[in-house]
XYZ file of C-alpha atoms in Angstrom:
745
model
C 0.000 0.000 0.000
C 1.412 3.391 -1.022
C 0.485 5.121 2.224
C 3.798 7.020 2.130
C 4.540 8.520 5.488
C 2.288 11.535 5.817
C 2.067 13.337 9.084
C -1.612 14.076 9.573
C -0.924 17.258 11.469
C 1.403 18.607 8.804
C 5.133 18.393 9.339
C 6.534 20.026 6.262
C 7.394 19.496 2.656
C 8.233 15.804 2.990
C 4.714 15.168 4.234
C 3.232 17.043 1.295
C 5.222 14.894 -1.101
C 3.938 11.764 0.640
C 0.379 12.995 0.423
C 0.753 13.318 -3.325
C 1.848 9.707 -3.537
C -1.098 8.575 -1.423
C -3.564 10.527 -3.507
C -2.082 8.980 -6.609
C -2.439 5.521 -5.147
C -6.148 5.861 -4.558
C -7.067 8.020 -7.536
C -5.159 6.252 -10.333
C -6.143 2.700 -11.310
C -3.170 0.347 -11.295
C -4.480 -2.314 -13.693
C -5.919 -2.155 -17.147
C -9.076 -3.988 -16.075
C -9.808 -1.389 -13.401
C -11.984 1.378 -14.853
C -11.225 4.961 -13.969
C -13.371 6.204 -11.088
C -16.575 7.931 -12.120
C -18.838 9.651 -9.647
C -21.706 9.155 -12.098
C -21.475 5.352 -11.989
C -24.727 3.834 -10.662
C -23.030 1.006 -8.726
C -25.011 -0.115 -5.679
C -25.009 -3.043 -3.268
C -25.184 -6.295 -5.243
C -27.283 -8.775 -3.264
C -25.934 -11.701 -5.282
C -22.373 -10.754 -4.350
C -23.482 -10.390 -0.747
C -25.023 -13.867 -0.802
C -21.887 -15.291 -2.403
C -19.666 -13.821 0.305
C -21.925 -15.137 3.054
C -21.785 -18.616 1.543
C -18.019 -18.683 1.041
C -16.971 -17.677 4.574
C -15.720 -21.010 5.871
C -15.694 -22.018 9.560
C -13.034 -24.684 8.942
C -10.680 -22.154 7.349
C -11.181 -19.806 10.302
C -10.320 -22.690 12.637
C -7.123 -23.445 10.724
C -6.220 -19.745 10.706
C -6.555 -19.706 14.470
C -4.477 -22.841 14.889
C -1.601 -21.205 12.985
C -1.936 -17.772 14.582
C -1.941 -19.105 18.160
C 0.680 -21.828 17.639
C 3.311 -19.754 19.475
C 3.274 -16.718 21.780
C 3.405 -13.485 19.780
C 4.100 -10.598 22.123
C 4.393 -7.228 20.372
C 7.786 -6.773 18.646
C 8.776 -10.420 19.233
C 10.172 -12.589 16.386
C 6.854 -14.457 16.187
C 4.978 -11.139 15.910
C 7.199 -10.299 12.936
C 6.489 -13.755 11.461
C 2.783 -12.942 11.569
C 3.446 -9.630 9.814
C 4.976 -11.618 6.991
C 2.081 -14.103 7.024
C -0.414 -11.271 6.570
C 1.627 -9.738 3.765
C 1.867 -13.106 2.049
C -1.896 -13.689 2.265
C -2.759 -10.172 1.085
C -0.350 -10.384 -1.846
C -1.515 -13.826 -2.957
C -2.118 -13.837 -6.741
C -5.413 -15.722 -6.397
C -6.935 -14.323 -3.211
C -4.939 -11.218 -2.361
C -5.841 -7.548 -2.314
C -4.817 -4.665 -4.567
C -1.874 -3.837 -2.335
C -0.440 -4.573 1.099
C 2.384 -3.083 3.104
C 3.779 -3.002 6.637
C 4.432 0.306 8.383
C 6.826 0.338 11.303
C 6.945 2.636 14.314
C 9.618 2.826 16.999
C 7.677 2.790 20.254
C 8.356 2.538 23.968
C 7.376 -0.851 25.395
C 7.810 -2.401 28.845
C 9.105 -5.891 29.650
C 10.128 -7.877 32.720
C 13.818 -8.629 33.103
C 14.869 -12.075 31.932
C 17.884 -11.977 34.231
C 15.980 -10.875 37.340
C 12.369 -12.127 37.367
C 9.803 -10.195 39.346
C 9.167 -11.857 42.706
C 6.713 -11.556 45.594
C 7.985 -12.928 48.907
C 6.848 -13.062 52.493
C 9.759 -11.994 54.648
C 10.148 -12.880 58.312
C 11.231 -10.464 61.058
C 14.890 -11.446 60.593
C 14.787 -10.827 56.852
C 14.580 -14.463 55.813
C 12.172 -15.449 53.013
C 9.532 -17.753 54.484
C 7.228 -18.003 51.454
C 7.420 -17.088 47.757
C 4.614 -16.607 45.272
C 4.770 -18.494 41.989
C 6.769 -16.791 39.269
C 5.118 -18.663 36.407
C 1.791 -20.295 35.654
C 1.384 -24.051 36.003
C 2.223 -25.939 32.814
C -1.031 -27.873 32.546
C -1.042 -28.504 28.773
C 2.629 -28.225 27.859
C 2.084 -24.738 26.407
C 2.578 -22.668 29.555
C 6.259 -23.508 30.061
C 7.766 -22.515 26.728
C 10.728 -20.126 26.469
C 8.619 -17.460 24.752
C 5.932 -17.355 27.460
C 6.405 -13.959 29.069
C 6.440 -13.911 32.867
C 3.316 -12.335 34.357
C 3.943 -8.633 34.944
C 2.359 -5.192 34.990
C 3.568 -3.432 31.855
C 4.992 0.054 32.519
C 5.051 -0.461 36.298
C 8.341 0.942 37.658
C 11.096 -1.201 39.096
C 11.638 -1.262 42.845
C 11.461 -3.572 45.868
C 9.087 -2.095 48.449
C 8.372 -4.082 51.593
C 5.653 -3.598 54.162
C 2.652 -4.975 55.992
C -0.109 -6.286 53.747
C -3.552 -4.703 53.507
C -6.526 -5.797 51.414
C -7.960 -2.928 49.336
C -10.713 -4.631 47.302
C -10.663 -3.154 43.751
C -8.251 -0.383 44.631
C -10.649 2.464 43.913
C -10.265 5.815 45.623
C -13.313 5.001 47.751
C -11.798 1.648 48.713
C -8.675 3.292 50.095
C -10.790 5.882 51.895
C -12.743 3.032 53.486
C -9.494 1.563 54.810
C -8.606 4.917 56.322
C -12.089 5.164 57.832
C -11.402 1.806 59.477
C -8.354 3.371 61.128
C -5.793 1.553 58.998
C -2.542 3.415 58.397
C -1.629 2.909 54.763
C 1.784 4.568 54.708
C 4.430 2.070 53.626
C 2.028 -0.874 53.221
C 1.616 -3.299 50.341
C -1.951 -3.289 48.991
C -3.534 -6.476 47.660
C -6.232 -5.564 45.123
C -8.437 -7.521 42.763
C -9.152 -6.834 39.111
C -12.288 -4.848 38.293
C -13.785 -1.618 39.580
C -11.210 0.692 37.967
C -8.520 0.386 35.337
C -5.333 -1.506 36.121
C -3.124 1.551 36.390
C -5.642 3.456 38.487
C -5.181 0.952 41.311
C -1.524 1.972 41.668
C -2.323 5.674 41.263
C -4.982 5.544 43.981
C -2.735 3.517 46.267
C 0.179 5.921 45.901
C -2.031 8.868 46.873
C -2.463 7.236 50.270
C 1.179 6.387 50.852
C 1.025 2.730 49.809
C 4.463 1.485 48.746
C 3.519 -1.319 46.341
C 0.493 -3.015 44.801
C -0.429 -6.634 44.072
C -3.324 -7.434 41.736
C -5.149 -10.747 41.400
C -8.248 -12.197 39.748
C -10.807 -13.346 42.306
C -12.715 -16.522 41.359
C -15.919 -14.708 42.279
C -15.282 -12.225 39.479
C -14.313 -14.608 36.691
C -14.853 -18.266 37.657
C -18.377 -18.137 39.093
C -16.716 -18.959 42.414
C -14.998 -22.152 41.224
C -11.338 -22.504 42.102
C -10.147 -26.128 42.395
C -7.913 -27.533 39.621
C -10.514 -30.192 38.746
C -13.050 -27.441 38.014
C -10.761 -25.311 35.844
C -8.896 -25.494 32.550
C -8.112 -27.966 30.963
C -11.252 -29.546 32.477
C -13.481 -26.525 31.869
C -13.261 -22.961 30.586
C -12.511 -21.556 34.053
C -9.153 -20.032 35.035
C -6.702 -22.343 36.843
C -5.515 -21.182 40.287
C -2.075 -20.223 38.932
C -3.497 -18.058 36.118
C -2.302 -14.456 36.084
C -3.792 -11.653 34.006
C -1.088 -9.605 32.321
C -1.834 -6.149 30.984
C -0.737 -2.600 30.364
C -0.869 -0.250 33.335
C -0.264 2.840 31.200
C -3.002 5.440 31.645
C -3.223 6.711 28.079
C -3.163 5.136 24.638
C -0.527 5.478 21.951
C 3.262 5.562 22.191
C 4.196 7.142 25.549
C 7.053 9.196 24.060
C 5.159 10.771 21.130
C 1.676 11.877 22.227
C -0.255 13.357 19.266
C 2.695 12.604 16.958
C 3.441 9.389 15.059
C 6.428 7.436 16.378
C 8.524 7.907 13.241
C 12.159 9.062 13.083
C 11.347 12.722 12.406
C 9.021 13.120 15.403
C 9.917 14.842 18.658
C 10.148 12.482 21.617
C 9.662 13.306 25.271
C 12.415 12.721 27.789
C 11.519 9.777 29.993
C 11.491 12.096 32.989
C 8.626 14.040 31.386
C 6.440 11.063 30.475
C 3.196 10.875 32.425
C 0.698 8.061 32.805
C 2.923 5.311 34.207
C 2.057 3.682 37.563
C 3.875 5.624 40.304
C 4.793 2.597 42.462
C 5.926 -1.002 41.821
C 3.000 -3.236 40.894
C 2.802 -6.961 40.186
C -0.092 -9.292 39.256
C -0.372 -12.712 40.933
C -2.586 -15.799 40.625
C -5.492 -16.436 42.956
C -3.739 -19.422 44.559
C -1.066 -16.993 45.769
C -3.682 -14.407 46.682
C -5.376 -17.086 48.805
C -2.144 -17.672 50.750
C -1.897 -13.954 51.459
C -5.505 -12.935 51.971
C -6.624 -15.960 53.985
C -3.889 -15.286 56.538
C -4.576 -11.585 56.987
C -5.272 -10.077 60.384
C -7.513 -7.130 61.197
C -11.172 -6.289 60.962
C -13.535 -8.050 58.600
C -13.767 -6.689 55.094
C -17.177 -5.321 54.083
C -19.619 -7.844 52.658
C -19.255 -6.410 49.155
C -15.483 -6.935 49.392
C -15.741 -10.665 50.075
C -14.830 -13.142 47.330
C -14.461 -16.835 46.594
C -11.026 -17.811 47.910
C -12.566 -20.077 50.527
C -12.000 -17.890 53.557
C -13.355 -14.782 55.242
C -11.557 -11.706 53.925
C -9.975 -9.328 56.426
C -8.382 -5.948 55.882
C -5.037 -6.247 57.692
C -2.556 -4.750 58.171
C -0.290 -7.739 58.601
C -0.898 -11.431 59.195
C -2.836 -13.018 62.010
C -0.782 -14.734 64.744
C -2.506 -18.100 64.332
C -1.962 -18.269 60.550
C 0.749 -19.701 58.335
C 3.082 -16.735 58.778
C 4.336 -14.900 61.824
C 2.350 -11.813 62.731
C 5.251 -9.448 62.071
C 6.028 -10.860 58.618
C 5.980 -8.453 55.716
C 5.435 -8.732 51.980
C 8.273 -7.807 49.641
C 7.469 -6.907 46.027
C 10.540 -6.901 43.779
C 9.872 -5.571 40.284
C 12.600 -5.411 37.642
C 10.659 -4.183 34.622
C 12.555 -2.280 31.959
C 11.545 0.158 29.219
C 12.763 -0.481 25.674
C 12.376 1.196 22.303
C 11.130 -1.491 19.928
C 9.890 -1.619 16.339
C 6.227 -2.525 15.959
C 4.382 -2.763 12.660
C 0.898 -2.194 11.327
C -0.029 -4.169 8.230
C -2.445 -2.456 5.823
C -4.204 -4.138 2.916
C -6.258 -2.232 0.332
C -9.111 -3.043 -2.017
C -9.398 0.092 -4.143
C -12.878 1.454 -4.768
C -14.145 1.558 -8.354
C -16.289 4.674 -8.056
C -15.329 6.508 -4.879
C -11.770 5.363 -4.107
C -11.298 8.358 -1.817
C -13.902 7.067 0.640
C -12.600 4.424 3.010
C -14.304 1.676 4.975
C -11.787 0.553 7.591
C -11.805 -2.883 9.210
C -9.224 -3.539 11.932
C -7.980 -6.120 14.410
C -4.817 -6.123 16.486
C -2.264 -8.866 16.016
C -0.145 -8.923 19.180
C -0.978 -11.006 22.235
C 0.390 -11.448 25.746
C 1.006 -15.160 25.245
C -0.640 -17.480 22.685
C -3.663 -15.206 22.495
C -6.065 -17.621 20.813
C -9.069 -15.592 21.949
C -7.413 -12.203 22.345
C -6.753 -11.259 19.588
C -6.271 -14.230 17.280
C -9.959 -15.134 17.100
C -10.394 -11.740 15.461
C -7.313 -12.108 13.257
C -8.570 -15.516 12.062
C -11.838 -13.869 10.985
C -9.955 -10.980 9.358
C -7.899 -13.385 7.234
C -10.953 -15.343 6.104
C -12.904 -12.203 5.203
C -10.011 -10.790 3.202
C -9.538 -14.165 1.451
C -13.139 -14.320 0.272
C -13.251 -10.695 -0.879
C -9.772 -10.963 -2.397
C -10.787 -14.026 -4.408
C -13.774 -12.205 -5.906
C -11.507 -9.250 -6.658
C -8.851 -11.367 -8.414
C -11.502 -13.165 -10.475
C -12.719 -9.797 -11.736
C -16.296 -10.395 -10.584
C -16.426 -7.622 -7.996
C -14.822 -4.384 -6.936
C -16.393 -2.226 -4.225
C -17.774 1.226 -4.879
C -15.609 2.627 -2.052
C -12.170 1.547 -0.905
C -11.842 -1.094 1.816
C -8.838 -0.943 4.131
C -7.946 -4.012 6.194
C -5.652 -3.299 9.139
C -3.633 -5.502 11.460
C -2.555 -3.263 14.338
C 0.647 -3.747 16.296
C 1.252 -3.343 20.048
C -2.404 -2.920 21.002
C -1.899 -4.710 24.294
C 0.531 -2.029 25.452
C -2.031 0.728 24.964
C -3.624 0.743 21.481
C -0.270 1.829 20.092
C -0.433 0.760 16.445
C -3.888 2.145 15.739
C -3.138 5.381 17.578
C 0.099 5.964 15.655
C -1.823 5.361 12.425
C -4.487 7.938 13.312
C -1.788 10.436 14.309
C 0.154 9.975 11.086
C -2.832 10.184 8.753
C -5.071 12.418 10.865
C -6.328 14.830 8.206
C -6.825 12.290 5.457
C -8.687 9.857 7.687
C -10.959 12.570 9.032
C -11.776 13.772 5.538
C -12.336 10.395 3.888
C -13.261 7.623 6.327
C -16.859 6.424 6.210
C -16.690 4.140 9.262
C -14.354 1.985 11.322
C -15.253 -1.655 12.095
C -13.292 -3.284 14.914
C -13.145 -7.007 15.621
C -10.683 -7.540 18.466
C -11.886 -10.674 20.244
C -14.255 -12.242 17.725
C -15.639 -14.821 20.140
C -15.770 -14.515 23.942
C -18.306 -17.355 23.997
C -21.010 -18.772 21.727
C -24.369 -17.528 23.020
C -25.114 -14.299 21.160
C -23.826 -11.366 19.168
C -22.702 -8.261 21.044
C -22.132 -4.971 19.234
C -20.914 -1.665 20.596
C -21.074 1.401 18.413
C -22.202 4.936 17.771
C -25.917 5.405 16.978
C -25.620 5.946 13.189
C -24.258 2.402 12.691
C -27.246 0.781 14.423
C -29.285 0.611 11.230
C -26.654 -1.142 9.109
C -25.892 -3.613 11.910
C -29.586 -4.464 12.270
C -30.019 -4.848 8.508
C -27.048 -7.205 8.296
C -27.965 -9.377 11.273
C -31.587 -9.844 10.186
C -30.364 -11.657 7.072
C -27.875 -14.078 8.694
C -28.856 -17.304 10.406
C -27.775 -17.641 14.025
C -25.522 -20.571 14.950
C -27.108 -23.439 16.818
C -30.445 -25.202 16.548
C -33.519 -23.460 15.248
C -34.129 -20.960 12.476
C -33.483 -17.709 14.308
C -31.553 -14.914 12.654
C -28.582 -13.432 14.487
C -30.811 -10.393 15.108
C -33.622 -12.458 16.653
C -31.186 -14.409 18.809
C -29.408 -11.217 19.890
C -32.652 -9.575 21.020
C -33.236 -12.484 23.416
C -30.079 -11.620 25.356
C -29.561 -7.863 25.041
C -32.527 -5.640 24.302
C -34.032 -2.264 24.994
C -37.322 -0.533 24.357
C -36.970 2.165 21.718
C -39.614 4.910 21.487
C -39.152 4.778 17.699
C -38.668 1.069 16.908
C -40.119 -0.791 19.894
C -38.082 -3.717 21.254
C -34.664 -3.870 19.573
C -31.249 -5.331 20.407
C -29.245 -2.953 22.569
C -26.125 -1.467 21.057
C -23.462 -0.864 23.698
C -21.467 2.358 23.825
C -17.767 2.528 22.988
C -15.258 3.135 25.768
C -11.523 2.863 25.158
C -10.873 -0.864 25.473
C -9.733 -1.582 21.926
C -8.519 -0.044 18.677
C -11.766 1.777 17.952
C -10.789 4.312 20.644
C -8.584 6.660 18.574
C -11.043 6.512 15.686
C -14.083 7.609 17.693
C -12.520 9.763 20.411
C -9.690 11.387 18.437
C -10.935 11.429 14.841
C -14.724 11.394 15.300
C -15.309 8.486 12.913
C -18.471 6.407 13.268
C -17.233 3.145 14.779
C -18.362 -0.250 15.977
C -16.936 -3.295 17.766
C -18.339 -6.748 16.959
C -18.069 -10.019 18.913
C -19.937 -13.121 19.991
C -20.293 -13.420 23.743
C -21.827 -15.379 26.609
C -25.208 -15.537 28.287
C -24.936 -13.058 31.154
C -27.630 -14.895 33.076
C -25.441 -18.003 33.290
C -22.129 -16.510 34.405
C -20.866 -13.608 36.491
C -17.517 -13.565 34.667
C -16.426 -10.024 33.839
C -14.648 -11.439 30.762
C -13.695 -14.888 29.483
C -11.751 -16.533 32.333
C -8.325 -17.129 30.731
C -8.032 -13.516 29.539
C -4.385 -12.400 29.150
C -3.035 -15.641 30.636
C -0.952 -18.514 29.261
C -4.106 -20.659 29.185
C -5.658 -18.699 26.283
C -4.777 -21.381 23.711
C -6.206 -22.961 20.559
C -7.530 -25.963 22.494
C -9.280 -23.621 24.935
C -11.238 -22.106 22.040
C -11.724 -25.399 20.198
C -13.058 -27.300 23.223
C -14.891 -24.714 25.308
C -15.580 -21.404 23.575
C -16.658 -22.337 20.074
C -16.509 -26.026 19.071
C -17.141 -26.148 15.349
C -16.303 -22.408 14.993
C -19.866 -21.515 14.006
C -19.764 -18.376 16.169
C -16.549 -17.273 14.467
C -18.315 -17.811 11.150
C -21.297 -15.770 12.370
C -18.992 -12.862 13.284
C -17.290 -13.118 9.883
C -20.666 -13.033 8.122
C -21.897 -10.109 10.221
C -18.728 -8.083 9.664
C -18.618 -9.045 5.985
C -22.205 -7.976 5.392
C -21.572 -4.658 7.127
C -18.395 -4.061 5.100
C -20.228 -4.687 1.820
C -23.205 -2.531 2.775
C -20.925 0.367 3.747
C -18.575 0.027 0.779
C -21.086 -0.771 -1.994
C -24.372 0.984 -1.151
C -25.146 4.020 -3.314
C -26.646 5.756 -0.269
C -24.547 5.247 2.851
C -26.538 3.104 5.327
C -25.801 5.401 8.259
C -28.936 6.684 9.978
C -28.155 9.923 11.791
C -31.676 10.286 13.189
C -30.841 7.396 15.523
C -28.670 9.894 17.400
C -31.867 11.697 18.414
C -32.784 8.955 20.902
C -29.381 9.211 22.576
C -29.485 12.992 22.781
C -33.035 12.953 24.122
C -32.113 10.429 26.825
C -29.052 12.499 27.798
C -31.226 15.611 27.970
C -33.872 13.919 30.094
C -31.228 12.638 32.526
C -29.814 16.158 32.847
C -33.265 17.618 33.458
C -34.314 14.980 35.991
C -31.069 14.523 37.919
C -29.263 17.851 37.509
C -31.993 20.376 36.713
C -32.792 21.423 40.280
C -29.124 21.635 41.234
C -28.319 23.761 38.197
C -31.240 26.092 38.937
C -29.841 26.685 42.433
C -26.714 28.038 40.740
C -28.634 30.047 38.123
C -27.655 27.760 35.254
C -30.393 27.131 32.689
C -30.794 24.037 30.552
C -32.931 26.019 28.103
C -30.203 26.372 25.438
C -29.542 22.630 25.650
C -33.222 21.838 25.131
C -33.300 24.087 22.070
C -30.111 22.544 20.666
C -31.458 18.995 21.007
C -34.721 20.009 19.332
C -32.793 21.609 16.456
C -30.809 18.445 15.937
C -33.924 16.271 15.993
C -35.610 18.461 13.397
C -32.622 18.584 11.053
C -31.980 14.834 11.353
C -35.616 14.101 10.497
C -35.533 16.527 7.571
C -32.372 14.932 6.184
C -33.980 11.518 6.462
C -36.951 12.775 4.442
C -34.669 14.205 1.733
C -32.854 10.878 1.476
C -36.157 8.989 1.216
C -37.324 11.277 -1.576
C -34.085 10.828 -3.519
C -34.190 7.047 -3.133
C -37.556 6.954 -4.887
C -36.175 8.550 -8.038
C -33.005 8.544 -10.118
C -30.913 11.046 -8.220
C -27.860 12.865 -9.481
C -24.891 10.875 -8.095
C -23.167 14.106 -7.103
C -26.185 15.032 -4.998
C -26.044 11.606 -3.338
C -22.344 12.086 -2.730
C -23.047 15.361 -0.937
C -25.690 13.718 1.243
C -23.373 10.820 2.007
C -20.700 13.267 3.103
C -23.155 14.833 5.534
C -23.818 11.383 7.014
C -20.109 10.602 7.161
C -19.074 13.911 8.696
C -21.767 14.182 11.358
C -19.670 12.395 13.968
C -16.832 14.926 13.492
C -19.139 17.767 14.523
C -19.224 16.368 18.065
C -15.463 16.856 18.491
C -13.978 19.623 20.597
C -10.233 19.157 21.244
C -10.360 21.674 24.115
C -13.329 20.127 25.902
C -11.308 17.828 28.167
C -7.818 19.311 28.612
C -7.040 16.923 31.464
C -7.535 13.935 29.157
C -5.495 12.780 26.165
C -7.131 12.118 22.775
C -10.658 12.453 24.185
C -12.421 15.049 22.033
C -15.896 13.582 21.475
C -18.293 15.480 23.713
C -20.852 12.646 23.721
C -18.625 9.615 24.340
C -15.742 10.860 26.490
C -15.122 9.033 29.753
C -17.866 9.765 32.278
C -16.918 9.815 35.970
C -20.083 11.498 37.210
C -23.020 9.331 38.239
C -25.616 10.979 35.992
C -25.937 9.282 32.586
C -25.923 12.471 30.573
C -23.407 14.374 28.464
C -20.087 13.311 30.042
C -18.520 16.756 30.371
C -21.625 18.112 32.086
C -21.985 15.072 34.329
C -18.333 15.139 35.397
C -18.291 18.875 36.010
C -21.452 18.756 38.135
C -20.039 15.920 40.210
C -16.900 17.961 40.939
C -18.839 21.165 41.636
C -21.540 19.626 43.815
C -19.945 20.527 47.149
C -18.554 23.913 46.166
C -20.041 27.378 46.492
C -21.780 29.290 43.718
C -19.343 31.383 41.732
C -16.498 28.927 42.201
C -14.258 27.788 39.368
C -15.973 24.414 39.542
C -19.355 25.946 38.699
C -17.759 28.032 35.959
C -16.570 24.737 34.489
C -20.144 23.429 34.597
C -21.239 26.427 32.544
C -18.333 25.902 30.141
C -19.190 22.239 29.619
C -22.831 23.107 29.020
C -21.780 25.639 26.391
C -19.486 23.089 24.745
C -22.348 20.605 24.391
C -24.782 23.215 23.076
C -22.258 24.436 20.514
C -21.537 20.875 19.377
C -25.226 20.051 18.960
C -25.874 23.243 17.023
C -22.886 22.461 14.820
C -24.188 18.950 14.247
C -27.602 20.309 13.266
C -25.923 22.706 10.835
C -23.986 19.791 9.311
C -27.284 18.066 8.508
C -28.911 21.044 6.793
C -28.908 21.214 2.984
C -25.363 21.991 1.916
C -26.444 25.170 0.147
C -27.825 26.554 3.421
C -25.054 28.347 5.304
């Protein structure tokens, strides 16, 4: 792919030269049998092609893809990761099933690894300094795959090195409120080691919150109550079931932000400015180490002190206490301490994105992006290789049609394999930084398939409201796996549904946070995005995620035996994603329905009126402008929908359709304000930024009200409430203006 290095923010003449090359790549046909683009071409979605693609997506091929992808650990920047880069390039350049072009793009990024010479260790140290107990350094080798030389030791990526030692306390999920509760109980936290469990807040936030209260080091474990439905004995866990074995340890990045830590807002290429390490923010402030729940049991079940609150109890087989220190009648002496020795190191490493292109026949300058990350913590059969296996099968089927000359999409399709996602969405973020302007101007939508299959009960889709319509249309036409004749849509509605004032009972579309590579596309670029997966029946498990997440037990056999025997759910995800790709890339009218945003805005408005209205009135802040702005948007969205319906009944001028499609495509950008959340990084979308306030309304307004609640009128906090209200009103008015006829200024 001729995406010559172009700095999206504009870095000089070299970037302009690269942009010319990129424009040439998409605007000039490379083969004689590829007709020159013509905006007047009537090409529309071909239902026969759609049916052909659905029929050719092969579950067995997806299974074999997964077997190869997860055969060895492929940590970001490792030799096996590079092998998979070459595998993708080989597939996408195949003369019979490849794409128009494919290329790898490499960034030099800052990654974090444990020391091979000095492994991280957690010890219990007696009063004389002797080690009386050590936690396991590796996971149990239950299938022969957990003991290989390329299995990375469990660690907290980006946690600093150090060897703090102190009395142990139990701090539940490590939230700010959890540490305040410990202080309320009279526990002195200075110099202690805090044992926390996953969940509640992000990984890195546990260390940040702990450090605020003087804690010297943090341990993190997965409680069986949170992931194993309370089961914890080896006979009840993998390889005998899908549950996490007692030695399983969840690895992960503890970096607060996403993207390369040294080059925020700039791509990690040689010409970019890099921060000094001393000026990098977002790393955990104190040494942190994850452990398995068998080790957590040894620590927590011997703790002294008062009983932990009922909501803090778990499933380790004992009554949880808070500490500090061990009880005198336990396995360790009462004055024993916990030592956490972390020897992580930071390294600059090369990490690659692989991009494959199918060039559009009519509108090659409009891109439908489909992405999945490639790197894993260990074998990564579920995360991310289930998604990569689907990506390879989708590109094979579409590439075969392309090479046979029977199909070429109206718009360009870009397949992406992102590098170093596990360290903080690095590959996708660097891509959006490098090609910022072009992507904002030309991208129709971004489709993300990270983990394709968590389990095999039902589809789960997260996305922005305009993509709801195309997702529903696709899933109504695809048969659900399993017995019966239900469509994926009808099966989905049984598990996740909501009552819509417009459509009645429909499947519920989740909102997008920042947990995968869609984050820079929606939050930074304002591109309509979605994330697609098959998942489990929430009524049958309390697991917060599939149990072997980020452990050495996430293997091919785990998927093959427990998650998706037969790979019919993988096939269902491939068909869903494939149908959506074709509908977005081939439809004459873009199947994005902006009026579906009206429900979201109305619900946000009602929450603000009901839960914040009285409080705002006390401080002389009116919601009147917000009400007017929402009504304007609703009216303009409805009017645009009517114009589209009228055009669809006739033979519209393709240029007029192109203008309407651009309005649909660009709507999401109108909700961006890069100055709305100066304390955050990359978050610019005023509707989907992180919400810390309890009121489910516009996040900036909710967060500002939560901070201002206990302050006096006229304070800076209440001025910020007014500012956030103005930001939302301005964004909504701008969005309404985007939807008006283009001739109306």
